[in-house]
Amino acid sequence: MTALPFLLLILATLAGYLLNRMAAGSIRANGARLHSMISYHGMFAALLVLVPVLTIILLWLAFEGPIIDRVVMSGLPDGLLDGQGDGALQLVLAEIKSISRGQIFGTPEDWKIAAADSYSALRTQSDWWMVAVVAGVSLAIIGFARSRVTAEFRARQGVERIVSGLMIFCSTVAVFTTIGIIVSLSYETVRFLDRVPLSEFLFGTNWEPQIPLREDQIAAEGAFGWLPVILGTMVITVVALFVAIPVGLLSAIYLNEFAPRKLRAVIKPVLEILAGVPTVVYGFFAVLVVAPAIRDLGQSIGIDVAPNTALAAGGVMGIMLVPFISSFADDALSAVPSSLRDAALGLGSTRAEMMTTVLFPAAIPGIVGGVLLAVSRAIGETMIVVMAAGLIAKMTINPLDSVTTVTVQIVTLLIGDTSFDNPKTLAAFALGMMLFLVTLMINVFALRIVRKYREAYD
Amino acid sequence: MTDITSASGAPTPKRATELVAASLKRRRRKQARLKWIGLGAIGVAFLMLIILVGSLVSSGWQAFTQTHVTLEVFVDPEEIPLDRLPRGGFDDALGASLGKMLPGVDMSQRKVAKSVEKILSNGAQFKLRDMVVADPKLIGQTITMTVPVSDPFDQLNKNLIDRDTPEQHRRVKDPEIGYFDALKAQGAITKPFNWALFTNADSRFPELAGLKGALAGTFWALLTCFVISFPLGIGAAIYLEEFAPKNKLSDFIEVNINNLAAVPSVVFGLLALAVFIGWFGLPRSAPFVGGLTLALMTMPTIIIATRAALKAVPPSIREAALGLGASKQQVVFQHVLPLAMPGVMTGTIIGLAQALGETAPLLLIGMNAFITSAASSPFDSATALPTQIFIWADSPERGFVSRTSAAILILLGFLVAMNAVAIFLRQKFENKW
C-alpha cells in the first residue's frame, strides 16, 4: 500500500519529463530557437513534480500515525481512561493496534474492538486520501509545467534554481540533526527534572535507578545522583589514556622521525586497521581475553580483582585509542615547519635531541588537541564498557574494582521495552544530555586548539 | 672562553675531541634508546592486533564446522500418523533410529532413551517434520538423513570438552560419551562445513543459530543508510564547496558538520529513540530506523570526503568549462563531480564500513531483539551483524563463544573487503593532476 504513492510519484515524474521534453522538441522542430535545451525543459517538469510530491508523501507518512492515534484515543468512550497514566494509555493503544492487525488475545472489551475497527478504517482512508492527493497534485503540477513550455522559457535557470535549493536543503540537514539532538534530549531531560530535582541529579552520590513498577511493590526508592557514574567514566577514561598516550605518542615519534619510508608504509595501514575494528569486537575481546588474564594475574599475586574490572575495559579502550592519538600526533609533528627542524639539526643536535627539545614541544598544542579528542571519544565510547564494565555505580577510584559509566547506564536503562513516562527512561536521556554537553565542550575546545595551532605556523 | 679553560687547566685539543666523542657516544645512545622505545610502542600495538585476531581465530574457526550424525530413520506410521500432521512423535522416531545404531543399549528404559536422545539437536525433529510434511508419502519408509548434534556433543567432537575432567564437572556424562563414541566408530559422525551459520536465523540453541537474520537486517539498514546519506551528503558537500557564499551561515553549517562527526554514537541512538520511534511512531527494531540513524552518522564522513575530492580537481578544468560557456552548475555536475567521483565513492564506502560496525545506536532502537526469521523488508523486526554479536556474546551457552568469534570474523571479513574495494577504487581511478 505504501508502495503505490511512490509508484505514482515515479510515473508522474517520468511523465512530466517526457511531456515537456516532447513539447519543447516540437517547438524546436517548428523552427523556433529555444532558450534552453529540450532536456532542461524535461528536467524542469520532472523536478517540479518530484520535489513537492515527495515532500507530501514523506510528511504524510511521518504524521499519519500520530494523528490517527490521537483521533482513535479521543474517540474512546468518555470516562473510561480518566486519571490513567501515560503508560496505561500507551498499552491500550498498543492493544487496539494489535486487535486491528488480527492478533487477539483473550476476549477484549467491545469498546476496544470498536476502536480497532475505527483504527483500521482510518488507516485505509488515510492511505486512499494520500493516493488521491498525490495523483491530484502531480496532475496539477504536470499541467502547470506543460503550460510553461515556450521558446523563450528559461528552463535551465529554473532547473538550476531548484537544484541549488535542494543542495541548500542537504547542507542544512546537519544543522537540523544537531537541533534534533538538542531538542529531544532537552525535552526528556526537562521531564526528568520535573520528577528528580536538579541538585539531586548533579550532586547526589547515589545512583540506583531501580524504581518500583507498581505502587505496592517493595523495591528500592530509586536514587538519581550522577556523581558515581561520571566518576566511573573518569576512572575508565584515565586507565585508557594511561595505555593510549605513551604508546600512541611514542609510535608517532618513531613514525615521524625514525621509521624508514618502507616500514612507515606498512605500519600506517596496520594502525588504521586497529582504528577500523568495530568497538563491539573490542568489547568481546575484553571479555574473552583481557578480563580473565587480568583476573588470573591478580590471583597469582594475591590481589582480588573484580570480574568486570575497570582495568580491562579501560585497557582495551586504550588500545582502541592508540591509532587515534598516534595519527593526530603524527600530523601535529609534521605540521611543525621544517625550518625549526633544520635549525636544531644544524646546531649539531642529534635527531633525538631535536625531537625532544624542539619538534615535540613545538607540536604540543596540536598533540593536546588530539588527546582531548581522544578523551571525548573515551567518554562517549559505549560497546566496550557495556560488555566489559560493571552495572553498579560505586564511589570508587580503584581501577581494580568494577565501575559503571554514563554510556553503560544509558544503554542498560533503555534496552528492552521502554515507555517514556518513568524516571528510569528519562534518566537515560538526562545522562545523554550531560554526555552530549561534555563531549561537545571538549570537542569544540580541542578543535579550536588544533586550528589555532595550525594557523600559528601557516 | 679562554678564561674558563685556563682556570680548569687548559685541555689540549686532543682532550676536547675525546670529551666531545664521549658525549657524542652518550647522546647517540640516547637517540638509539628513543628509537627503540618508539619501535617498542609500535610493537605493543602490533602485538595487541595479533592477540586480538589470534584469539578470535582460535576460538572462532571451530564454529565454521558443525558435527552432524547420519541416521536411518524409519518414519513409523504409529508414531507419525498421516492424519495428525504436522504433529507427531518425530523425536521418538529419531530416538528409535539412534537406538538401533547402539546395539547394547536398552532403549526401553526411559532414562537411557532420554540420554541417548540428548545427542541430537532440538532442530533434528523439525527437519524431519518438514521433510514429512512436504512429502507425506515418506510415512512408512526408511529415510537416510543427516542432522546436527546438540551443542555439548559438538563441543565433545571438537575436543573442547576435556574427557579427563571429573564427570560431575562435565556437561556430557560418561555413558553419553560412550554412545557418542559408538556412533563415531560406525562412521555416522561427520563434521562438514557449517552452512547453517549462513542459512539459519538466530536460535536459542547454539548448534542451530545462524547469521541469516543478522545479515538481512544489516543489508536493509545499510541500504537505507546509503540511499539517504549518499545524495544528502553529496548535495551538502557540493553546495558548501562550490556554491556557498563565505559568510557566518556557511561557517556555522561547517562547524556543525565537524561537531556532528564527533558526537558519541549512543547520542544518535537517543535521538532515534526519541524522535523516530517516540514522536513519529516508526516501528521498533526495524532496519529502516537503524539505517536512518546510521545515515545521520555517516553523512559527515561522506561530506568531508566529497569536499576533499572536489577540492582536488584542479581549477583549470573549471576554467576551461566556464570559458566554453557552461553555467556554474553545468561545470560542477558535468565536469568536476564526475572527475571527483572516485574520491567520493572511496569516502562513501569507508563511511558505510564504519556504519556496518556501529552497535550502540542500534541497541537503543531495539535491534537486539530475539528474532528467528530473516527480515524481508526494511520495516520488519531484525537484528544486525554487530548487535547479533552482542546478543551472542551475552548468551551463557558455551557454543555461543565460538559462534560469536565466527560472527566477528565474518564482520571483519566484510570490513576488510569494503576497505579493499575503497583502496582499489582510489588506486585505479583516482586522477593524479
CSV table of C-alpha atoms in Angstrom, one decimal, chain A residues 2 37 40 61-63 65-66 97 156 159-161 163-164 166-175 177-185 187-188 246-248 250-255 258 263 266-267 270-274 276-282 284-285 287-289 319 322 348-353 355-356 373 376-377 379-383 386-387 407 410-411 414-420 425 428-429 431-433 435-436 439-440 443-444 447 451, chain B residues 24 27-28 30-32 34-42 44-46 48-49 51-53 55-56 59 231-240 243 252-253 255-271 273-275 277-282 284 296 299-300 303 325-330 332-334 353 356-360 363-364 366 368 379 385-387 389-390 392-394 400-402 404-405 408 411-412 415-416 419 426:
chain,number,residue,atom,x,y,z
A,2,THR,CA,2.8,2.4,0.9
A,37,MET,CA,18.0,22.7,-24.3
A,40,TYR,CA,16.3,21.1,-19.4
A,61,LEU,CA,3.8,9.0,6.3
A,62,ALA,CA,5.5,10.8,9.2
A,63,PHE,CA,2.4,12.4,10.7
A,65,GLY,CA,0.5,7.6,12.6
A,66,PRO,CA,0.5,10.0,15.5
A,97,LYS,CA,-3.5,-1.8,17.2
A,156,ARG,CA,17.8,25.9,-17.4
A,159,VAL,CA,16.3,23.8,-13.0
A,160,GLU,CA,19.3,25.4,-11.5
A,161,ARG,CA,17.3,27.3,-9.0
A,163,VAL,CA,18.8,22.2,-7.7
A,164,SER,CA,20.5,24.8,-5.7
A,166,LEU,CA,17.9,21.1,-2.9
A,167,MET,CA,21.6,21.5,-2.2
A,168,ILE,CA,21.0,24.1,0.4
A,169,PHE,CA,18.4,21.8,2.0
A,170,CYS,CA,21.0,19.0,2.0
A,171,SER,CA,23.5,21.1,3.8
A,172,THR,CA,21.0,22.2,6.5
A,173,VAL,CA,20.3,18.5,7.4
A,174,ALA,CA,23.4,18.5,9.6
A,175,VAL,CA,22.1,21.6,11.4
A,177,THR,CA,20.3,16.9,13.2
A,178,THR,CA,22.0,18.9,15.8
A,179,ILE,CA,18.8,20.8,16.6
A,180,GLY,CA,17.0,17.5,16.8
A,181,ILE,CA,19.6,16.1,19.2
A,182,ILE,CA,19.4,19.2,21.4
A,183,VAL,CA,15.6,19.5,21.4
A,184,SER,CA,14.8,15.8,22.0
A,185,LEU,CA,17.4,15.5,24.8
A,187,TYR,CA,12.7,17.8,26.2
A,188,GLU,CA,13.1,14.5,28.0
A,246,PRO,CA,52.5,6.6,25.8
A,247,VAL,CA,52.0,4.0,23.1
A,248,GLY,CA,50.4,6.5,20.8
A,250,LEU,CA,56.0,7.1,21.1
A,251,SER,CA,54.8,5.4,18.0
A,252,ALA,CA,54.0,8.8,16.4
A,253,ILE,CA,57.6,9.9,17.3
A,254,TYR,CA,59.1,6.8,15.8
A,255,LEU,CA,56.9,7.0,12.7
A,258,PHE,CA,63.0,7.4,12.7
A,263,LEU,CA,58.4,0.5,7.2
A,266,VAL,CA,53.5,-0.9,6.4
A,267,ILE,CA,52.9,0.4,9.9
A,270,VAL,CA,48.1,-1.6,10.2
A,271,LEU,CA,47.4,1.1,12.7
A,272,GLU,CA,44.4,2.1,10.6
A,273,ILE,CA,43.1,-1.5,10.8
A,274,LEU,CA,43.3,-1.1,14.6
A,276,GLY,CA,38.7,0.4,12.0
A,277,VAL,CA,37.9,-2.5,14.2
A,278,PRO,CA,34.3,-2.1,15.5
A,279,THR,CA,34.0,-1.4,19.2
A,280,VAL,CA,31.8,-4.4,19.8
A,281,VAL,CA,34.7,-6.5,18.7
A,282,TYR,CA,37.0,-4.8,21.3
A,284,PHE,CA,34.2,-9.1,23.2
A,285,PHE,CA,38.0,-9.2,23.2
A,287,VAL,CA,35.5,-10.1,28.0
A,288,LEU,CA,37.1,-13.1,26.3
A,289,VAL,CA,40.8,-12.4,26.8
A,319,ILE,CA,44.3,0.0,22.6
A,322,VAL,CA,46.3,4.3,20.2
A,348,GLY,CA,74.5,19.9,16.0
A,349,SER,CA,71.8,18.2,18.0
A,350,THR,CA,71.1,14.6,17.3
A,351,ARG,CA,67.7,13.7,15.8
A,352,ALA,CA,66.5,12.5,19.2
A,353,GLU,CA,67.5,15.8,20.8
A,355,MET,CA,62.7,15.7,18.6
A,356,THR,CA,62.6,16.0,22.4
A,373,LEU,CA,39.5,14.5,21.2
A,376,SER,CA,35.9,12.8,24.4
A,377,ARG,CA,35.9,9.5,22.4
A,379,ILE,CA,33.8,9.2,27.5
A,380,GLY,CA,31.4,8.6,24.7
A,381,GLU,CA,32.6,5.0,23.9
A,382,THR,CA,29.8,2.6,24.5
A,383,MET,CA,30.2,-1.0,23.4
A,386,VAL,CA,28.7,-2.1,28.1
A,387,MET,CA,30.3,-5.5,27.6
A,407,THR,CA,27.1,5.2,28.4
A,410,ILE,CA,22.1,4.8,29.1
A,411,VAL,CA,22.2,1.5,27.3
A,414,LEU,CA,16.9,1.8,27.6
A,415,ILE,CA,17.4,-1.8,26.5
A,416,GLY,CA,14.3,-3.8,26.3
A,417,ASP,CA,10.8,-2.2,26.4
A,418,THR,CA,10.8,1.4,27.2
A,419,SER,CA,8.0,3.8,27.8
A,420,PHE,CA,8.6,7.5,28.0
A,425,THR,CA,13.9,6.1,31.0
A,428,ALA,CA,18.9,7.9,30.4
A,429,PHE,CA,18.1,11.0,28.4
A,431,LEU,CA,22.6,11.3,31.2
A,432,GLY,CA,22.7,11.5,27.4
A,433,MET,CA,22.2,15.3,27.7
A,435,LEU,CA,27.3,13.3,27.8
A,436,PHE,CA,26.4,15.4,24.8
A,439,THR,CA,31.8,15.8,24.7
A,440,LEU,CA,30.6,18.9,22.8
A,443,ASN,CA,35.4,18.8,21.1
A,444,VAL,CA,34.9,22.5,20.5
A,447,LEU,CA,39.2,21.7,17.6
A,451,ARG,CA,43.0,25.1,14.4
B,24,LEU,CA,78.5,12.1,21.4
B,27,ARG,CA,73.9,11.3,23.0
B,28,ARG,CA,73.8,8.7,20.3
B,30,LYS,CA,70.1,8.3,24.0
B,31,GLN,CA,68.9,8.6,20.4
B,32,ALA,CA,69.1,4.8,19.9
B,34,LEU,CA,64.3,6.7,22.0
B,35,LYS,CA,64.2,4.9,18.7
B,36,TRP,CA,63.9,1.5,20.3
B,37,ILE,CA,61.2,2.7,22.7
B,38,GLY,CA,59.3,4.1,19.8
B,39,LEU,CA,59.6,0.8,17.9
B,40,GLY,CA,58.6,-1.0,21.1
B,41,ALA,CA,55.4,1.1,21.3
B,42,ILE,CA,54.5,0.2,17.7
B,44,VAL,CA,52.9,-3.2,21.5
B,45,ALA,CA,50.2,-2.0,19.2
B,46,PHE,CA,51.0,-4.8,16.7
B,48,MET,CA,47.6,-6.3,20.5
B,49,LEU,CA,46.3,-6.6,17.0
B,51,ILE,CA,46.4,-11.2,20.0
B,52,LEU,CA,43.0,-9.8,19.1
B,53,VAL,CA,42.9,-11.5,15.7
B,55,SER,CA,42.2,-15.1,19.9
B,56,LEU,CA,39.2,-14.6,17.6
B,59,SER,CA,38.0,-19.6,19.2
B,231,PRO,CA,22.5,12.1,-2.0
B,232,LEU,CA,22.3,14.3,1.1
B,233,GLY,CA,26.0,14.1,1.7
B,234,ILE,CA,27.0,14.8,-1.9
B,235,GLY,CA,24.4,17.6,-2.2
B,236,ALA,CA,25.7,19.3,1.0
B,237,ALA,CA,29.3,18.9,0.0
B,238,ILE,CA,28.8,20.4,-3.4
B,239,TYR,CA,26.9,23.3,-2.0
B,240,LEU,CA,29.4,24.0,0.7
B,243,PHE,CA,28.4,27.5,-4.2
B,252,PHE,CA,28.0,27.7,11.2
B,253,ILE,CA,27.0,24.8,9.0
B,255,VAL,CA,31.2,23.8,12.4
B,256,ASN,CA,28.0,21.9,12.8
B,257,ILE,CA,29.1,19.1,10.5
B,258,ASN,CA,32.5,18.8,12.1
B,259,ASN,CA,30.9,18.6,15.6
B,260,LEU,CA,28.4,16.1,14.4
B,261,ALA,CA,31.2,13.8,13.3
B,262,ALA,CA,32.5,13.7,16.9
B,263,VAL,CA,29.2,13.3,18.7
B,264,PRO,CA,29.2,9.9,20.6
B,265,SER,CA,27.2,7.3,18.7
B,266,VAL,CA,25.0,6.5,21.6
B,267,VAL,CA,23.6,10.0,21.5
B,268,PHE,CA,22.4,9.3,17.9
B,269,GLY,CA,20.7,6.3,19.4
B,270,LEU,CA,18.9,8.5,21.9
B,271,LEU,CA,17.9,10.9,19.1
B,273,LEU,CA,14.6,6.6,20.0
B,274,ALA,CA,13.0,9.9,21.0
B,275,VAL,CA,12.3,11.3,17.5
B,277,ILE,CA,10.3,5.9,17.4
B,278,GLY,CA,8.8,8.2,20.1
B,279,TRP,CA,7.4,11.1,18.0
B,280,PHE,CA,7.0,9.7,14.5
B,281,GLY,CA,5.9,6.2,15.7
B,282,LEU,CA,8.2,4.3,13.4
B,284,ARG,CA,10.9,-0.5,16.9
B,296,LEU,CA,22.8,10.8,10.1
B,299,MET,CA,26.7,11.9,6.4
B,300,PRO,CA,29.5,13.9,7.9
B,303,ILE,CA,30.5,15.3,3.2
B,325,GLY,CA,30.1,28.9,-21.9
B,326,ALA,CA,28.9,26.3,-19.4
B,327,SER,CA,26.9,27.6,-16.4
B,328,LYS,CA,28.4,27.2,-12.9
B,329,GLN,CA,26.1,24.2,-12.2
B,330,GLN,CA,26.9,22.6,-15.6
B,332,VAL,CA,30.1,21.2,-11.4
B,333,PHE,CA,27.7,18.5,-12.4
B,334,GLN,CA,29.2,17.7,-15.9
B,353,ALA,CA,32.1,0.4,6.6
B,356,LEU,CA,28.5,-1.5,9.4
B,357,GLY,CA,30.3,-1.9,12.7
B,358,GLU,CA,28.2,0.6,14.6
B,359,THR,CA,26.4,-1.1,17.5
B,360,ALA,CA,25.3,1.3,20.3
B,363,LEU,CA,20.8,-1.3,20.6
B,364,LEU,CA,18.8,1.7,21.7
B,366,GLY,CA,15.8,-2.3,19.8
B,368,ASN,CA,18.9,-6.5,19.7
B,379,PHE,CA,10.2,-2.4,8.2
B,385,LEU,CA,25.5,-8.2,12.4
B,386,PRO,CA,27.1,-6.2,15.3
B,387,THR,CA,24.1,-6.4,17.5
B,389,ILE,CA,27.5,-10.4,18.1
B,390,PHE,CA,26.4,-8.5,21.2
B,392,TRP,CA,25.6,-14.0,21.3
B,393,ALA,CA,28.4,-12.6,23.5
B,394,ASP,CA,25.8,-12.2,26.2
B,400,PHE,CA,27.9,-19.3,21.5
B,401,VAL,CA,31.5,-18.3,22.4
B,402,SER,CA,32.9,-19.7,19.2
B,404,THR,CA,30.4,-15.0,18.5
B,405,SER,CA,34.0,-15.2,17.3
B,408,ILE,CA,33.1,-11.3,14.4
B,411,LEU,CA,32.1,-8.9,10.2
B,412,LEU,CA,35.8,-8.2,10.0
B,415,LEU,CA,35.1,-4.6,6.6
B,416,VAL,CA,38.3,-5.8,5.0
B,419,ASN,CA,38.1,-1.2,2.6
B,426,ARG,CA,41.3,5.0,-5.2
